[in-house]
Amino acid sequence: MIETKIPPTRNKAHERLLRLLALATFIIFFQAYMVAPIIPTLSLRMHAPVETVGLIVPAYLIPYGIATLAYGLLADRVGIHRVMFASLGAFSILTILTATAHSIDQLALWRLLTGIGASGVVPLALALVGRLYPYEQRGRALGWIFGAMAGGMAFGAPVGALVVPAIGWQGLFLLAGGCGFVLLVLLSSSRPLIASAAQPVMGTLGDVLRGYKELLGTARGRRTYAYVFLNSIFHSGVFTWLGVYLERHYALSPTTVGLALLGYGIPGFLLGPAIGRAADRWGRAHLIPWGLLAGGLGVGLLLADPPLILVPLVAALLSLGYDMTQPLFGGIVTALGGPRAGQAMGLNVFTLFIGFGLGSLAFGALMPAGFSIAFGIFMVAELVIGLLAFAAFRSELPAPR
């Protein structure tokens, strides 16, 4: 395969845009994951049971996933730049307005609206990377975006728990929304590059439906989207309730819970681009199955009741399992979309966030039976799909140069 050469000046502009997209991704995932560790605090402030407050997590994630379908289609029709900037602006405004909530019902409503408003940024950033970088260089670029996701998870959880005593939960939302506005200003200079990278694709409703049929009409498409869905159920279910587990099992304060969760996301934040380069060089077939097995092993270690000092390492292993799977699935999806990159990535993020929401709900539904039962079921399911992945993704090898 002949390696595509990007002109140096254009490459510099691409790299700057890539880092700004990664920052925007970081902020959005930061605010998504800063909520889980403060569920006990919100329960006290809102005078509501923990199980009820926990519903604000799927209240954000599920509408986010559903809305990505519309944003992807809209971006293909009117342009990625228009939809992305409007979505980032909506995210910023709605996150700030969340601080005005006075009850759990109001908080859930603002989270629902924020999920809808925010969902046009990250999937379109991923689709844009698919336009800016050739497939053989795409793993590294996607590693930046997914590394930013992991970083948002890693720092959103502990920072949320650490700063709430100082600035209150309202201040936390004001801070995240203000950062969104700063990113919106910084990205404005890259608007022409975004607009030129992905031209609008017109079509009828029949064209859209045929697009979905083509995406799911191949074995490669079906297995990739299926694994995105199942893997997201696992990671969201475990992580959403991990803070509650640590508080109850180890009798930790919210601040200590945040510190214990710091390991989650660090591998992706530090190693995301390196994992992407490894996928470009050696193929996703060698990384995806081991990533799935790493996630299952992480939950197995929780079942073994490790000492508290090892919990951050267990969280890091769970994060590594995510970082070796979802970014690589995203790379495959960018090769499936053809001219309708927004539609393909919209379906990917829809699948991802619906899985996130259902995973949180499923684990919560299992909690009355005990954390051991819930962890055990999630662990076995992840290990099974990990073993099956050796055969399912054996063809995902780099093309010979």
CSV table of C-alpha atoms in Angstrom, one decimal:
chain,number,residue,atom,x,y,z
A,1,MET,CA,0.0,0.0,0.0
A,2,ILE,CA,1.4,3.5,-0.9
A,3,GLU,CA,1.4,5.7,2.2
A,4,THR,CA,-0.5,8.9,1.8
A,5,LYS,CA,1.7,12.0,2.2
A,6,ILE,CA,0.1,15.1,3.8
A,7,PRO,CA,1.6,18.5,2.9
A,8,PRO,CA,3.5,19.9,5.9
A,9,THR,CA,1.5,23.2,6.1
A,10,ARG,CA,-1.8,21.3,5.8
A,11,ASN,CA,-0.6,18.7,8.3
A,12,LYS,CA,0.2,21.4,10.8
A,13,ALA,CA,-3.4,22.8,10.5
A,14,HIS,CA,-4.8,19.3,10.8
A,15,GLU,CA,-2.8,18.6,14.0
A,16,ARG,CA,-3.9,21.9,15.6
A,17,LEU,CA,-7.5,21.0,14.8
A,18,LEU,CA,-7.0,17.5,16.1
A,19,ARG,CA,-5.9,18.8,19.5
A,20,LEU,CA,-8.8,21.2,19.7
A,21,LEU,CA,-11.2,18.5,18.9
A,22,ALA,CA,-9.5,16.3,21.6
A,23,LEU,CA,-9.9,19.2,24.1
A,24,ALA,CA,-13.6,19.5,23.3
A,25,THR,CA,-14.0,15.8,23.7
A,26,PHE,CA,-12.3,15.9,27.0
A,27,ILE,CA,-14.6,18.6,28.3
A,28,ILE,CA,-17.8,16.8,27.2
A,29,PHE,CA,-16.7,13.5,28.7
A,30,PHE,CA,-15.4,15.3,31.8
A,31,GLN,CA,-18.9,16.7,32.5
A,32,ALA,CA,-20.5,13.3,31.7
A,33,TYR,CA,-18.4,11.4,34.2
A,34,MET,CA,-18.1,14.0,36.9
A,35,VAL,CA,-21.7,13.1,37.9
A,36,ALA,CA,-21.2,9.4,39.0
A,37,PRO,CA,-18.9,10.0,42.0
A,38,ILE,CA,-21.1,12.8,43.4
A,39,ILE,CA,-24.3,10.7,43.3
A,40,PRO,CA,-24.1,10.2,47.1
A,41,THR,CA,-23.6,14.0,47.6
A,42,LEU,CA,-26.5,14.8,45.3
A,43,SER,CA,-28.6,12.2,47.2
A,44,LEU,CA,-28.1,14.2,50.4
A,45,ARG,CA,-28.6,17.6,48.9
A,46,MET,CA,-31.7,16.6,46.9
A,47,HIS,CA,-33.1,14.4,49.7
A,48,ALA,CA,-33.6,11.5,47.3
A,49,PRO,CA,-32.5,7.8,47.4
A,50,VAL,CA,-29.1,7.0,45.8
A,51,GLU,CA,-30.9,4.6,43.3
A,52,THR,CA,-33.1,7.5,42.2
A,53,VAL,CA,-30.3,10.0,41.8
A,54,GLY,CA,-28.4,7.3,39.8
A,55,LEU,CA,-31.0,7.6,37.1
A,56,ILE,CA,-29.6,11.0,36.1
A,57,VAL,CA,-26.7,9.1,34.4
A,58,PRO,CA,-28.9,7.2,31.8
A,59,ALA,CA,-31.0,10.4,31.6
A,60,TYR,CA,-28.0,12.0,30.0
A,61,LEU,CA,-26.5,9.0,28.1
A,62,ILE,CA,-29.6,7.6,26.4
A,63,PRO,CA,-30.8,10.9,24.9
A,64,TYR,CA,-27.2,11.6,23.9
A,65,GLY,CA,-27.0,8.3,22.0
A,66,ILE,CA,-30.4,8.8,20.3
A,67,ALA,CA,-29.7,12.3,19.2
A,68,THR,CA,-26.4,11.3,17.5
A,69,LEU,CA,-28.4,9.7,14.7
A,70,ALA,CA,-30.1,12.9,13.9
A,71,TYR,CA,-26.9,15.0,14.2
A,72,GLY,CA,-25.0,12.6,11.9
A,73,LEU,CA,-27.6,12.8,9.2
A,74,LEU,CA,-28.0,16.5,9.6
A,75,ALA,CA,-24.2,17.0,9.3
A,76,ASP,CA,-24.1,15.0,6.1
A,77,ARG,CA,-26.8,17.3,4.7
A,78,VAL,CA,-25.8,20.8,5.9
A,79,GLY,CA,-22.1,20.4,6.8
A,80,ILE,CA,-20.2,19.2,9.8
A,81,HIS,CA,-19.0,22.6,10.8
A,82,ARG,CA,-22.5,24.1,11.3
A,83,VAL,CA,-23.8,21.2,13.3
A,84,MET,CA,-20.7,20.8,15.5
A,85,PHE,CA,-20.5,24.5,16.4
A,86,ALA,CA,-24.3,24.6,17.2
A,87,SER,CA,-24.0,21.5,19.4
A,88,LEU,CA,-20.9,22.8,21.3
A,89,GLY,CA,-22.8,26.0,22.0
A,90,ALA,CA,-25.9,24.1,23.2
A,91,PHE,CA,-23.7,22.0,25.4
A,92,SER,CA,-22.1,25.0,27.1
A,93,ILE,CA,-25.4,26.8,27.7
A,94,LEU,CA,-27.3,23.8,29.0
A,95,THR,CA,-24.5,22.7,31.3
A,96,ILE,CA,-24.5,26.1,32.9
A,97,LEU,CA,-28.3,26.1,33.2
A,98,THR,CA,-28.1,22.7,35.0
A,99,ALA,CA,-26.7,24.6,38.0
A,100,THR,CA,-30.2,26.2,38.5
A,101,ALA,CA,-31.8,22.8,39.4
A,102,HIS,CA,-33.5,22.7,42.8
A,103,SER,CA,-34.8,19.1,42.7
A,104,ILE,CA,-33.8,15.7,41.3
A,105,ASP,CA,-36.5,16.0,38.7
A,106,GLN,CA,-35.2,19.3,37.5
A,107,LEU,CA,-31.6,18.0,37.5
A,108,ALA,CA,-32.7,15.0,35.4
A,109,LEU,CA,-34.5,17.2,32.9
A,110,TRP,CA,-31.4,19.4,32.4
A,111,ARG,CA,-29.3,16.4,32.0
A,112,LEU,CA,-31.6,15.0,29.4
A,113,LEU,CA,-31.6,18.3,27.5
A,114,THR,CA,-27.8,18.5,27.8
A,115,GLY,CA,-27.4,15.0,26.4
A,116,ILE,CA,-29.4,16.0,23.3
A,117,GLY,CA,-27.6,19.3,22.9
A,118,ALA,CA,-24.1,17.9,23.4
A,119,SER,CA,-24.3,14.9,21.1
A,120,GLY,CA,-23.2,16.6,17.9
A,121,VAL,CA,-19.6,17.2,18.9
A,122,VAL,CA,-17.8,14.0,19.6
A,123,PRO,CA,-19.3,11.8,16.8
A,124,LEU,CA,-18.7,14.5,14.2
A,125,ALA,CA,-15.1,15.0,15.5
A,126,LEU,CA,-14.6,11.3,14.9
A,127,ALA,CA,-16.1,11.5,11.5
A,128,LEU,CA,-13.9,14.5,10.7
A,129,VAL,CA,-10.8,12.6,11.7
A,130,GLY,CA,-11.9,10.0,9.1
A,131,ARG,CA,-11.9,12.8,6.5
A,132,LEU,CA,-8.6,14.4,7.5
A,133,TYR,CA,-6.4,11.3,7.9
A,134,PRO,CA,-6.0,8.2,5.6
A,135,TYR,CA,-6.9,4.9,7.1
A,136,GLU,CA,-3.3,3.8,7.6
A,137,GLN,CA,-2.7,6.9,9.8
A,138,ARG,CA,-6.1,7.1,11.4
A,139,GLY,CA,-5.4,5.0,14.5
A,140,ARG,CA,-3.1,7.6,16.0
A,141,ALA,CA,-5.5,10.4,15.3
A,142,LEU,CA,-8.4,8.5,16.7
A,143,GLY,CA,-6.2,7.7,19.6
A,144,TRP,CA,-6.1,11.4,20.5
A,145,ILE,CA,-9.9,11.6,20.5
A,146,PHE,CA,-10.5,8.5,22.4
A,147,GLY,CA,-7.6,9.3,24.7
A,148,ALA,CA,-9.4,12.6,25.4
A,149,MET,CA,-12.5,10.6,26.2
A,150,ALA,CA,-10.5,8.5,28.6
A,151,GLY,CA,-9.0,11.6,30.1
A,152,GLY,CA,-12.4,13.1,30.6
A,153,MET,CA,-13.5,10.0,32.4
A,154,ALA,CA,-10.3,9.8,34.4
A,155,PHE,CA,-10.3,13.4,35.7
A,156,GLY,CA,-14.1,14.0,35.6
A,157,ALA,CA,-14.6,11.4,38.3
A,158,PRO,CA,-12.0,12.5,40.9
A,159,VAL,CA,-12.2,16.2,40.2
A,160,GLY,CA,-15.9,16.1,40.5
A,161,ALA,CA,-15.6,14.6,44.0
A,162,LEU,CA,-12.7,16.8,45.0
A,163,VAL,CA,-13.9,20.2,44.1
A,164,VAL,CA,-17.6,19.9,45.1
A,165,PRO,CA,-16.7,20.6,48.8
A,166,ALA,CA,-15.0,23.8,47.7
A,167,ILE,CA,-17.3,25.2,44.9
A,168,GLY,CA,-20.5,23.1,45.3
A,169,TRP,CA,-22.0,20.9,42.7
A,170,GLN,CA,-23.5,23.9,41.0
A,171,GLY,CA,-20.0,25.4,40.6
A,172,LEU,CA,-18.9,22.2,39.0
A,173,PHE,CA,-21.4,22.6,36.2
A,174,LEU,CA,-20.7,26.2,35.8
A,175,LEU,CA,-17.0,25.4,35.4
A,176,ALA,CA,-17.7,22.7,32.7
A,177,GLY,CA,-20.0,25.0,30.8
A,178,GLY,CA,-17.6,27.9,30.8
A,179,CYS,CA,-14.8,25.6,29.4
A,180,GLY,CA,-17.2,24.7,26.6
A,181,PHE,CA,-17.5,28.4,25.6
A,182,VAL,CA,-13.7,28.8,25.6
A,183,LEU,CA,-13.4,25.8,23.2
A,184,LEU,CA,-16.0,27.2,21.0
A,185,VAL,CA,-14.0,30.4,20.6
A,186,LEU,CA,-10.7,28.5,20.0
A,187,LEU,CA,-12.3,26.3,17.3
A,188,SER,CA,-13.8,29.2,15.4
A,189,SER,CA,-10.5,29.8,13.6
A,190,SER,CA,-10.6,26.2,12.2
A,191,ARG,CA,-14.1,26.6,10.8
A,192,PRO,CA,-13.0,26.9,7.2
A,193,LEU,CA,-10.8,23.7,7.4
A,194,ILE,CA,-13.7,21.8,8.9
A,195,ALA,CA,-16.1,23.0,6.3
A,196,SER,CA,-13.8,22.1,3.4
A,197,ALA,CA,-12.9,18.6,4.8
A,198,ALA,CA,-16.4,17.2,4.6
A,199,GLN,CA,-18.8,18.5,2.0
A,200,PRO,CA,-22.5,18.1,2.4
A,201,VAL,CA,-24.1,15.0,0.9
A,202,MET,CA,-27.6,15.4,-0.3
A,203,GLY,CA,-30.1,12.6,-0.4
A,204,THR,CA,-33.6,11.4,0.2
A,205,LEU,CA,-35.0,9.4,3.1
A,206,GLY,CA,-34.6,6.3,0.9
A,207,ASP,CA,-30.9,7.1,0.6
A,208,VAL,CA,-30.6,7.4,4.3
A,209,LEU,CA,-32.3,4.0,4.9
A,210,ARG,CA,-30.1,2.4,2.2
A,211,GLY,CA,-27.1,3.9,4.1
A,212,TYR,CA,-28.1,2.1,7.3
A,213,LYS,CA,-28.7,-1.1,5.3
A,214,GLU,CA,-25.2,-0.9,3.8
A,215,LEU,CA,-23.6,-0.2,7.2
A,216,LEU,CA,-25.3,-3.2,8.7
A,217,GLY,CA,-25.4,-5.3,5.6
A,218,THR,CA,-21.9,-6.7,5.9
A,219,ALA,CA,-20.5,-9.1,8.5
A,220,ARG,CA,-17.8,-6.5,9.3
A,221,GLY,CA,-20.4,-3.8,10.1
A,222,ARG,CA,-22.7,-6.0,12.1
A,223,ARG,CA,-20.0,-7.4,14.3
A,224,THR,CA,-18.3,-4.0,14.9
A,225,TYR,CA,-21.6,-2.3,15.9
A,226,ALA,CA,-22.5,-5.3,18.1
A,227,TYR,CA,-19.3,-5.2,19.9
A,228,VAL,CA,-19.5,-1.5,20.4
A,229,PHE,CA,-22.9,-2.0,22.0
A,230,LEU,CA,-22.0,-5.0,24.3
A,231,ASN,CA,-18.7,-3.5,25.4
A,232,SER,CA,-20.3,-0.1,26.3
A,233,ILE,CA,-22.9,-1.9,28.4
A,234,PHE,CA,-20.1,-3.5,30.4
A,235,HIS,CA,-18.0,-0.4,31.0
A,236,SER,CA,-20.8,1.9,31.8
A,237,GLY,CA,-22.5,-0.5,34.1
A,238,VAL,CA,-19.3,-1.1,36.1
A,239,PHE,CA,-18.1,2.5,36.2
A,240,THR,CA,-21.4,4.2,37.0
A,241,TRP,CA,-21.8,2.2,40.2
A,242,LEU,CA,-18.1,1.8,41.1
A,243,GLY,CA,-18.1,4.9,43.2
A,244,VAL,CA,-21.1,3.7,45.2
A,245,TYR,CA,-19.4,0.3,45.6
A,246,LEU,CA,-16.3,1.9,46.9
A,247,GLU,CA,-18.2,4.1,49.3
A,248,ARG,CA,-20.2,1.2,50.8
A,249,HIS,CA,-17.5,-1.5,50.7
A,250,TYR,CA,-14.5,0.5,51.9
A,251,ALA,CA,-16.5,3.2,53.8
A,252,LEU,CA,-14.8,6.0,51.8
A,253,SER,CA,-15.7,9.7,51.7
A,254,PRO,CA,-16.7,11.2,48.3
A,255,THR,CA,-13.2,12.8,48.1
A,256,THR,CA,-11.4,9.5,48.7
A,257,VAL,CA,-13.7,7.8,46.1
A,258,GLY,CA,-12.6,10.4,43.6
A,259,LEU,CA,-8.9,9.6,44.3
A,260,ALA,CA,-9.5,5.9,44.1
A,261,LEU,CA,-11.1,6.3,40.7
A,262,LEU,CA,-8.2,8.4,39.4
A,263,GLY,CA,-6.8,5.3,37.7
A,264,TYR,CA,-9.8,5.0,35.4
A,265,GLY,CA,-8.9,6.8,32.2
A,266,ILE,CA,-5.2,7.4,32.8
A,267,PRO,CA,-4.0,4.6,30.4
A,268,GLY,CA,-6.1,6.1,27.6
A,269,PHE,CA,-5.1,9.7,28.4
A,270,LEU,CA,-1.4,8.8,28.3
A,271,LEU,CA,-1.4,5.9,25.9
A,272,GLY,CA,-4.3,6.6,23.5
A,273,PRO,CA,-2.2,7.7,20.5
A,274,ALA,CA,0.3,4.9,21.2
A,275,ILE,CA,-2.4,2.3,21.2
A,276,GLY,CA,-3.7,3.8,17.9
A,277,ARG,CA,-0.2,3.6,16.4
A,278,ALA,CA,0.0,-0.1,17.5
A,279,ALA,CA,-3.3,-0.8,15.8
A,280,ASP,CA,-2.2,0.9,12.6
A,281,ARG,CA,1.1,-1.1,12.6
A,282,TRP,CA,0.0,-4.5,13.8
A,283,GLY,CA,-3.7,-4.5,13.2
A,284,ARG,CA,-6.8,-4.4,15.5
A,285,ALA,CA,-7.1,-8.2,15.4
A,286,HIS,CA,-4.3,-8.5,18.0
A,287,LEU,CA,-5.5,-5.8,20.4
A,288,ILE,CA,-9.3,-5.9,20.6
A,289,PRO,CA,-9.7,-9.4,22.1
A,290,TRP,CA,-7.1,-8.7,24.8
A,291,GLY,CA,-8.7,-5.4,25.6
A,292,LEU,CA,-12.0,-7.2,26.2
A,293,LEU,CA,-10.3,-9.8,28.4
A,294,ALA,CA,-8.5,-7.0,30.3
A,295,GLY,CA,-11.9,-5.4,31.2
A,296,GLY,CA,-13.3,-8.8,32.4
A,297,LEU,CA,-10.1,-9.4,34.5
A,298,GLY,CA,-10.5,-6.0,36.1
A,299,VAL,CA,-13.9,-6.9,37.4
A,300,GLY,CA,-12.6,-10.3,38.5
A,301,LEU,CA,-10.1,-8.5,40.7
A,302,LEU,CA,-12.8,-6.5,42.3
A,303,LEU,CA,-14.6,-9.7,43.2
A,304,ALA,CA,-11.4,-10.9,44.9
A,305,ASP,CA,-11.8,-8.0,47.3
A,306,PRO,CA,-8.4,-6.3,46.8
A,307,PRO,CA,-6.9,-4.0,49.4
A,308,LEU,CA,-7.8,-0.4,48.9
A,309,ILE,CA,-4.3,0.6,47.8
A,310,LEU,CA,-4.7,-1.6,44.7
A,311,VAL,CA,-8.1,-0.2,43.7
A,312,PRO,CA,-6.6,2.5,41.4
A,313,LEU,CA,-4.7,-0.2,39.6
A,314,VAL,CA,-7.8,-2.2,39.1
A,315,ALA,CA,-9.5,1.0,37.8
A,316,ALA,CA,-6.6,1.5,35.4
A,317,LEU,CA,-6.9,-2.1,34.1
A,318,LEU,CA,-10.6,-1.5,33.4
A,319,SER,CA,-9.7,1.7,31.6
A,320,LEU,CA,-7.1,-0.1,29.6
A,321,GLY,CA,-9.7,-2.6,28.5
A,322,TYR,CA,-11.8,0.3,27.2
A,323,ASP,CA,-8.9,2.0,25.5
A,324,MET,CA,-7.9,-1.2,23.6
A,325,THR,CA,-11.4,-1.7,22.2
A,326,GLN,CA,-13.7,1.3,21.6
A,327,PRO,CA,-11.2,3.5,19.8
A,328,LEU,CA,-10.3,0.6,17.6
A,329,PHE,CA,-13.9,-0.1,16.8
A,330,GLY,CA,-14.2,3.6,15.9
A,331,GLY,CA,-11.4,3.2,13.4
A,332,ILE,CA,-13.2,0.3,11.7
A,333,VAL,CA,-16.4,2.4,11.5
A,334,THR,CA,-14.6,5.3,9.8
A,335,ALA,CA,-13.8,2.8,7.0
A,336,LEU,CA,-17.5,1.7,6.7
A,337,GLY,CA,-19.2,5.1,6.0
A,338,GLY,CA,-17.9,6.0,2.6
A,339,PRO,CA,-19.2,9.5,1.7
A,340,ARG,CA,-21.7,9.4,4.6
A,341,ALA,CA,-19.1,9.6,7.4
A,342,GLY,CA,-21.5,11.4,9.7
A,343,GLN,CA,-24.2,8.7,9.3
A,344,ALA,CA,-21.7,5.9,10.0
A,345,MET,CA,-20.2,7.6,13.1
A,346,GLY,CA,-23.6,8.8,14.3
A,347,LEU,CA,-24.7,5.2,14.3
A,348,ASN,CA,-21.5,4.2,16.1
A,349,VAL,CA,-22.0,6.8,18.9
A,350,PHE,CA,-25.7,6.0,19.1
A,351,THR,CA,-24.8,2.4,19.7
A,352,LEU,CA,-22.1,3.4,22.2
A,353,PHE,CA,-24.3,5.7,24.3
A,354,ILE,CA,-27.4,3.6,24.2
A,355,GLY,CA,-25.1,0.8,25.6
A,356,PHE,CA,-23.8,3.3,28.2
A,357,GLY,CA,-27.3,4.1,29.3
A,358,LEU,CA,-28.6,0.5,29.3
A,359,GLY,CA,-25.4,-0.7,31.1
A,360,SER,CA,-26.0,1.8,33.9
A,361,LEU,CA,-29.7,0.7,34.2
A,362,ALA,CA,-28.8,-3.0,34.0
A,363,PHE,CA,-26.2,-2.9,36.8
A,364,GLY,CA,-28.5,-0.8,38.9
A,365,ALA,CA,-31.3,-3.4,38.4
A,366,LEU,CA,-28.9,-6.1,39.7
A,367,MET,CA,-27.8,-4.2,42.8
A,368,PRO,CA,-30.6,-5.5,45.0
A,369,ALA,CA,-29.0,-9.0,44.6
A,370,GLY,CA,-25.6,-7.6,45.7
A,371,PHE,CA,-22.5,-6.2,44.1
A,372,SER,CA,-20.9,-9.6,43.8
A,373,ILE,CA,-23.8,-10.9,41.7
A,374,ALA,CA,-23.8,-7.8,39.4
A,375,PHE,CA,-20.0,-7.9,39.0
A,376,GLY,CA,-20.0,-11.6,38.4
A,377,ILE,CA,-22.6,-11.4,35.6
A,378,PHE,CA,-20.9,-8.5,33.9
A,379,MET,CA,-17.5,-10.2,34.2
A,380,VAL,CA,-18.6,-13.5,32.6
A,381,ALA,CA,-20.3,-11.7,29.7
A,382,GLU,CA,-17.2,-9.6,29.0
A,383,LEU,CA,-14.9,-12.6,29.1
A,384,VAL,CA,-17.1,-14.6,26.7
A,385,ILE,CA,-17.3,-11.9,24.1
A,386,GLY,CA,-13.5,-11.4,24.5
A,387,LEU,CA,-12.8,-15.0,23.7
A,388,LEU,CA,-15.2,-14.9,20.7
A,389,ALA,CA,-13.4,-11.7,19.5
A,390,PHE,CA,-10.3,-13.7,18.5
A,391,ALA,CA,-12.3,-15.3,15.7
A,392,ALA,CA,-14.6,-12.3,15.0
A,393,PHE,CA,-11.8,-9.8,14.3
A,394,ARG,CA,-9.1,-12.1,12.9
A,395,SER,CA,-9.4,-10.3,9.5
A,396,GLU,CA,-8.6,-6.8,11.0
A,397,LEU,CA,-5.0,-6.8,9.9
A,398,PRO,CA,-3.0,-4.0,8.3
A,399,ALA,CA,-2.8,-4.0,4.6
A,400,PRO,CA,0.7,-5.1,3.2
A,401,ARG,CA,2.8,-2.1,2.4
